[in-house]
Coordinates of C-alpha atoms and ligand atoms in Angstrom, one line a residue:
X136 CA 94.6 93.0 75.1
X137 CA 97.3 90.5 74.1
X138 CA 98.3 89.2 77.6
X139 CA 96.2 86.2 78.6
X140 CA 95.9 83.9 81.6
X141 CA 96.7 80.4 80.3
X142 CA 96.1 78.5 83.5
X143 CA 95.3 79.0 87.2
X144 CA 95.9 76.9 90.3
X145 CA 95.3 77.1 94.1
X146 CA 96.0 75.4 97.3
X147 CA 94.5 75.5 100.8
X148 CA 96.1 73.6 103.7
X149 CA 94.2 70.5 104.9
X150 CA 93.5 71.6 108.5
X151 CA 90.1 73.4 108.8
X152 CA 89.7 75.7 111.8
X153 CA 86.0 76.4 112.4
X154 CA 84.4 79.3 114.3
X155 CA 83.5 76.8 117.0
X156 CA 87.3 75.9 117.3
X157 CA 87.9 79.7 117.8
X158 CA 85.3 79.8 120.6
X159 CA 87.6 77.6 122.6
X160 CA 90.6 80.0 122.1
X161 CA 89.2 83.5 122.5
X162 CA 86.0 85.3 123.7
X163 CA 84.0 85.0 120.5
X164 CA 81.2 83.0 119.0
X165 CA 80.1 81.5 115.7
X166 CA 77.1 83.8 115.4
X167 CA 79.2 87.0 115.8
X168 CA 81.8 85.9 113.3
X169 CA 79.3 84.7 110.7
X170 CA 77.1 87.8 110.9
X171 CA 79.9 90.4 111.2
X172 CA 82.2 88.8 108.6
X173 CA 80.5 86.0 106.7
X174 CA 83.3 83.6 107.7
X175 CA 82.5 80.1 108.9
X176 CA 85.9 78.4 108.7
X177 CA 89.4 79.0 107.4
X178 CA 92.4 76.8 106.6
X179 CA 95.5 76.7 108.8
X180 CA 98.9 75.5 107.5
X181 CA 100.7 72.8 109.4
X182 CA 103.7 73.9 111.6
X183 CA 106.2 72.6 109.1
X184 CA 104.3 74.1 106.1
X185 CA 105.6 77.5 105.0
X186 CA 104.3 80.1 102.5
X187 CA 106.6 78.7 99.8
X188 CA 105.1 75.2 100.2
X189 CA 101.6 76.6 99.7
X190 CA 102.8 78.6 96.8
X191 CA 104.5 75.6 95.2
X192 CA 101.3 73.6 95.2
X193 CA 99.3 76.4 93.5
X194 CA 102.2 77.1 91.0
X195 CA 102.3 73.4 89.9
X196 CA 98.6 73.4 89.3
X197 CA 98.7 76.6 87.3
X198 CA 101.6 75.5 85.1
X199 CA 99.9 72.2 84.4
X200 CA 96.6 73.9 83.5
X201 CA 98.6 76.3 81.2
X202 CA 100.0 73.5 79.1
X203 CA 103.5 75.0 79.6
X204 CA 106.5 73.4 81.3
X205 CA 108.3 75.0 84.3
X206 CA 111.3 75.8 82.2
X207 CA 109.1 77.9 79.9
X208 CA 108.4 80.4 82.7
X209 CA 110.4 83.7 82.4
X210 CA 109.2 85.6 85.5
X211 CA 108.1 84.4 88.9
X212 CA 106.4 86.9 91.1
X213 CA 105.2 85.9 94.6
X214 CA 103.0 88.4 96.3
X215 CA 103.1 87.8 100.1
X216 CA 103.3 89.6 103.4
X217 CA 104.2 86.3 105.2
X218 CA 107.4 85.2 103.4
X219 CA 109.3 82.1 104.6
X220 CA 112.1 84.5 105.7
X221 CA 113.4 88.0 104.8
X222 CA 115.7 86.5 102.2
X223 CA 116.0 84.6 100.0
X224 CA 112.7 85.6 98.5
X225 CA 109.8 83.2 98.6
X226 CA 109.8 83.4 94.8
X227 CA 113.3 81.9 94.5
X228 CA 112.3 79.1 96.9
X229 CA 109.3 78.3 94.6
X230 CA 111.5 78.5 91.5
X231 CA 113.7 75.8 93.0
X232 CA 110.7 73.6 94.0
X233 CA 109.1 73.7 90.6
X234 CA 112.3 73.6 88.5
X235 CA 111.7 76.8 86.6
X236 CA 115.3 77.1 85.7
X237 CA 115.0 79.8 83.2
X238 CA 113.0 82.3 85.3
X239 CA 114.0 85.3 87.3
X240 CA 112.2 85.5 90.6
X241 CA 111.2 88.1 93.1
X242 CA 108.6 88.9 95.9
X243 CA 106.2 91.7 95.7
X244 CA 104.8 93.5 98.8
X245 CA 101.3 95.1 98.5
X246 CA 99.6 93.1 101.3
X247 CA 96.1 92.0 100.3
X248 CA 96.4 93.8 96.9
X249 CA 99.5 91.8 96.1
X250 CA 98.1 89.3 93.5
X251 CA 96.4 92.1 91.6
X252 CA 99.6 94.3 91.7
X253 CA 101.5 91.1 90.5
X254 CA 99.2 90.7 87.5
X255 CA 99.7 94.3 86.5
X256 CA 103.5 94.2 87.0
X257 CA 103.8 90.9 85.0
X258 CA 101.5 92.2 82.3
X259 CA 103.6 95.4 81.9
X260 CA 106.8 93.3 81.6
X261 CA 105.2 90.9 79.1
X262 CA 103.9 93.9 77.1
X263 CA 107.5 95.2 76.9
X264 CA 108.3 92.2 74.7
X265 CA 111.5 91.0 76.5
X266 CA 109.7 88.3 78.4
X267 CA 107.0 85.9 77.2
X268 CA 105.6 84.1 80.2
X269 CA 105.0 84.9 83.9
X270 CA 103.9 83.0 86.9
X271 CA 102.1 85.2 89.4
X272 CA 101.4 83.7 92.8
X273 CA 99.6 85.2 95.9
X274 CA 100.6 83.0 98.9
X275 CA 100.2 83.6 102.6
X276 CA 100.6 81.8 105.9
X277 CA 98.6 84.5 107.8
X278 CA 98.3 82.2 110.8
X279 CA 102.0 83.0 111.5
X280 CA 101.3 86.7 111.7
X281 CA 98.2 86.7 113.8
X282 CA 98.0 87.4 117.6
X283 CA 95.9 84.4 118.6
X284 CA 94.8 86.3 121.8
X285 CA 93.2 89.2 119.8
X286 CA 89.7 88.3 118.9
X287 CA 89.4 91.4 116.7
X288 CA 91.8 90.0 114.2
X289 CA 92.5 86.3 114.8
X290 CA 89.0 85.2 113.6
X291 CA 89.5 86.9 110.2
X292 CA 92.5 85.3 108.6
X293 CA 93.4 82.1 106.9
X294 CA 96.2 80.4 104.9
X295 CA 96.4 79.5 101.2
X296 CA 97.8 80.3 97.8
X297 CA 96.5 81.1 94.3
X298 CA 98.5 81.3 91.0
X299 CA 98.1 82.2 87.4
X300 CA 100.3 81.7 84.4
X301 CA 100.3 84.7 82.0
X302 CA 101.6 84.8 78.4
X303 CA 101.7 87.0 75.3
X304 CA 99.1 85.5 72.9
X305 CA 98.2 88.3 70.4
X306 CA 96.3 85.8 68.2
X307 CA 93.6 85.3 70.9
X308 CA 90.5 87.4 71.6
X309 CA 90.1 88.9 75.1
X310 CA 92.7 88.9 77.8
X311 CA 93.8 91.3 80.5
X312 CA 92.2 94.8 80.1
X313 CA 92.4 98.1 81.9
X314 CA 93.9 98.2 85.3
X315 CA 93.9 100.9 88.0
X316 CA 96.1 100.7 91.0
X317 CA 96.5 103.1 94.0
X318 CA 98.0 103.5 97.4
X319 CA 97.9 105.9 100.3
X320 CA 100.9 105.6 102.7
X321 CA 99.4 108.1 105.0
X322 CA 97.0 105.5 106.3
X323 CA 99.5 102.7 106.9
X324 CA 99.0 102.6 110.7
X325 CA 95.4 101.5 110.4
X326 CA 96.5 98.0 109.4
X327 CA 100.0 97.0 110.2
X328 CA 102.6 94.7 111.9
X329 CA 104.5 97.3 113.9
X330 CA 107.5 95.2 114.9
X331 CA 109.8 92.5 113.7
X332 CA 111.4 94.5 110.9
X333 CA 114.3 97.0 110.9
X334 CA 112.3 99.8 112.7
X335 CA 111.5 97.7 115.8
X336 CA 113.4 94.4 115.8
X337 CA 112.1 91.5 117.8
X338 CA 112.9 91.8 121.5
X339 CA 111.4 90.0 124.5
X340 CA 109.1 93.0 125.0
X341 CA 107.9 92.8 121.4
X342 CA 107.0 89.1 121.9
X343 CA 105.3 89.9 125.2
X344 CA 103.0 92.6 123.7
X345 CA 102.5 90.8 120.4
X346 CA 103.6 93.8 118.4
X347 CA 105.1 91.5 115.8
X348 CA 101.6 90.5 114.9
X349 CA 98.8 92.1 112.9
X350 CA 97.1 95.2 114.4
X351 CA 94.0 96.7 112.8
X352 CA 91.5 99.5 113.2
X353 CA 88.7 97.3 111.8
X354 CA 86.0 99.9 111.2
X355 CA 88.3 102.4 109.6
X356 CA 89.8 99.7 107.3
X357 CA 86.2 98.6 106.4
X358 CA 85.2 102.1 105.3
X359 CA 88.3 102.7 103.2
X360 CA 88.0 99.3 101.6
X361 CA 84.4 100.0 100.5
X362 CA 85.2 103.5 99.3
X363 CA 88.3 102.7 97.4
X364 CA 87.1 99.5 95.7
X365 CA 83.8 101.1 94.8
X366 CA 85.6 104.1 93.2
X367 CA 88.0 101.8 91.4
X368 CA 85.2 99.7 90.0
X369 CA 83.2 102.7 88.7
X370 CA 86.4 104.2 87.2
X371 CA 87.2 101.0 85.3
X372 CA 83.7 100.5 84.0
X373 CA 83.7 104.1 82.7
X374 CA 87.1 103.6 81.1
X375 CA 86.1 100.4 79.3
X376 CA 82.6 101.7 78.5
X377 CA 81.1 98.6 80.2
X378 CA 77.9 98.7 82.3
X379 CA 77.7 96.7 85.6
X380 CA 75.4 94.3 83.8
X381 CA 78.1 93.4 81.3
X382 CA 80.2 91.8 84.1
X383 CA 79.7 88.1 84.2
X384 CA 81.7 87.9 87.4
X385 CA 83.3 90.3 89.9
X386 CA 86.1 88.6 91.9
X387 CA 86.9 90.9 94.9
X388 CA 89.5 90.4 97.6
X389 CA 87.7 88.3 100.2
X390 CA 88.0 90.1 103.6
X391 CA 84.5 90.4 104.8
X392 CA 81.1 89.5 103.3
X393 CA 79.6 92.8 104.4
X394 CA 82.4 94.7 102.4
X395 CA 81.6 92.7 99.3
X396 CA 77.8 93.4 99.7
X397 CA 78.4 97.1 100.2
X398 CA 80.5 97.3 97.0
X399 CA 78.1 95.2 95.0
X400 CA 75.2 97.4 95.9
X401 CA 77.1 100.7 95.2
X402 CA 78.4 99.5 91.9
X403 CA 75.1 97.9 90.9
X404 CA 76.2 94.4 90.2
X405 CA 73.6 91.6 90.5
X406 CA 74.1 89.5 93.6
X407 CA 74.9 86.2 91.8
X408 CA 77.7 87.9 89.8
X409 CA 80.0 88.5 92.8
X410 CA 82.2 85.6 93.7
X411 CA 82.3 84.8 97.4
X412 CA 84.3 82.1 99.2
X413 CA 85.3 84.1 102.3
X414 CA 82.9 81.8 104.2
X415 CA 85.3 78.9 103.6
X416 CA 88.8 80.5 103.7
X417 CA 88.5 83.8 105.7
X418 CA 90.9 86.5 104.6
X419 CA 93.9 84.9 102.9
X420 CA 95.4 88.4 102.0
X421 CA 97.4 88.2 98.8
X422 CA 96.2 84.7 98.1
X423 CA 92.5 85.5 98.0
X424 CA 91.9 86.7 94.5
X425 CA 94.1 83.9 93.0
X426 CA 92.2 81.2 95.0
X427 CA 88.8 82.7 94.0
X428 CA 89.9 83.0 90.3
X429 CA 91.0 79.4 90.2
X430 CA 87.8 78.2 91.9
X431 CA 85.7 80.2 89.4
X432 CA 87.7 78.7 86.5
X433 CA 87.6 75.1 87.7
X434 CA 83.9 75.2 88.7
X435 CA 83.0 76.4 85.2
X436 CA 81.8 79.8 86.4
X437 CA 84.1 81.5 83.9
X438 CA 83.5 80.9 80.2
X439 CA 85.3 82.2 77.1
X440 CA 84.2 85.7 76.4
X441 CA 83.0 86.4 79.9
X442 CA 83.8 89.9 81.2
X443 CA 85.4 89.9 84.6
X444 CA 86.4 92.5 87.2
X445 CA 89.1 91.8 89.9
X446 CA 89.1 94.2 92.9
X447 CA 91.6 94.4 95.8
X448 CA 92.3 96.4 98.9
X449 CA 94.9 96.0 101.6
X450 CA 97.4 97.4 104.1
X451 CA 99.4 100.3 103.0
X452 CA 96.7 101.2 102.0
X453 CA 96.9 99.7 98.6
X454 CA 94.1 99.0 96.2
X455 CA 93.3 98.3 92.6
X456 CA 91.1 96.8 90.0
X457 CA 91.5 95.1 86.7
X458 CA 89.1 94.2 83.9
X459 CA 89.6 91.1 81.7
X460 CA 87.8 89.0 79.2
X461 CA 88.2 85.3 79.8
X462 CA 89.8 83.8 76.8
X463 CA 89.7 80.2 75.3
X464 CA 91.6 77.8 77.5
X465 CA 95.0 76.7 76.3
Ligands
UT7_505 O1 92.3 92.5 104.0 C1 92.5 93.8 104.3 C2 91.4 94.5 104.8 N1 90.8 94.0 106.0 C3 89.5 94.2 106.2 O2 88.9 94.6 105.2 C4 88.9 94.1 107.5 C5 87.9 95.2 107.7 N2 87.1 95.3 108.9 C6 86.2 94.4 109.3 O3 86.0 93.4 108.5 C7 85.4 94.6 110.5 O4 85.6 95.9 111.0 C8 85.6 93.6 111.6 C9 85.1 92.2 111.2 C10 87.1 93.4 111.9 C11 84.9 94.0 112.9 O5 83.6 94.2 112.7 P1 82.8 95.5 113.2 O6 81.4 95.4 112.9 O7 83.6 96.7 112.7 O8 83.0 95.3 114.8 P2 83.7 96.3 115.8 O9 85.1 96.3 115.7 O10 83.0 97.7 115.8 O11 83.2 95.7 117.2 C12 81.8 95.6 117.6 C13 81.8 94.8 118.9 C14 82.8 95.3 119.9 O12 82.2 95.2 121.2 P3 81.5 96.5 121.9 O13 82.6 97.5 122.1 O14 80.4 97.0 121.0 O15 81.0 95.9 123.2 C15 83.9 94.4 119.9 O16 84.6 94.3 121.1 O17 82.1 93.4 118.7 C16 83.2 93.1 119.6 N3 84.0 92.1 118.9 C17 83.8 90.8 119.0 N4 82.8 90.1 119.6 C18 82.9 88.7 119.4 C19 85.1 92.3 118.1 N5 85.6 91.1 117.7 C20 84.8 90.2 118.2 C21 84.8 88.8 118.1 N6 83.8 88.1 118.7 N7 85.7 88.1 117.4

């Protein structure tokens, strides 16, 4: 376990959209949203704020916390399903913003599992020995992908970014541990943006029927999220020889409070040991684990030696989990 997180950062746009704000936009109410999802409010980016802007804030914080300089970064991975544009990649835009002149940069698409996928891809590259430091960012402007007339989805999502700087530090105890990733492309149509890409380019009809926005079979996604994250959690605990009580903190993708509770109960983790901030941010897709990790670090919830589990699930379907032991700050 010689790859370590040296620093974390996060950013959420200033504008808070509450459930009461949504009541004025679609046929919904605060009580339904809170009881069915656990969400009270979410952040919404300004019209002139793009995903790379959110990512840049989080990246700067993470680099500062790491004690490194932007030019020390070798790899920049931005996990996102709401890039500024098809190309150049959001990662290259961030590279320019932060002045990471010596990095190579690319985006990574695994929807809500993107940050976790990014950690594993970066870890594998650092393990190879050719690169020494990586900046992994999950960043989303989900508000740009949502159909604001669909109450089944528009109440769920929010905007934000989370980031982590990883480096090879063999002299330290702890670090990133076992990881398990999976995907099932047969279930892609349960959560998708059907149009706007090369299959169905944007036309007037597409804009009229909102098929360039998120569509989701909520109940199906819910079931698969619980099943896959539970299975992954149990698999990882068995692989590491850890019991659920060994985990100081589980940081799951924040999609729905009821999903988190179902996984917690099935895996047997004490209630206080599951990190929850979905109430304040909603589902920020690839950003959620990075934001939660940063909040856990900055609030003192994570201490050196703590055993942690990250868990993710998203469109594709994609899912995964990773164990880590929090190491001494840089
Ligand atoms: O990040 C990737 C993964 N994404 C997820 O994990 C999301 C997973 N799915 C979910 O979180 C839940 O399925 C939802 C929160 C999306 C929906 O909750 P649900 O308990 O599955 O509700 P439902 O879709 O079965 O709808 C129940 C009722 C329906 O009314 P009827 O048919 O019973 O009369 C809906 O029309 O609630 C209605 N409804 C709403 N009512 C008020 C659906 N959305 C709303 C709403 N406000 N916003």
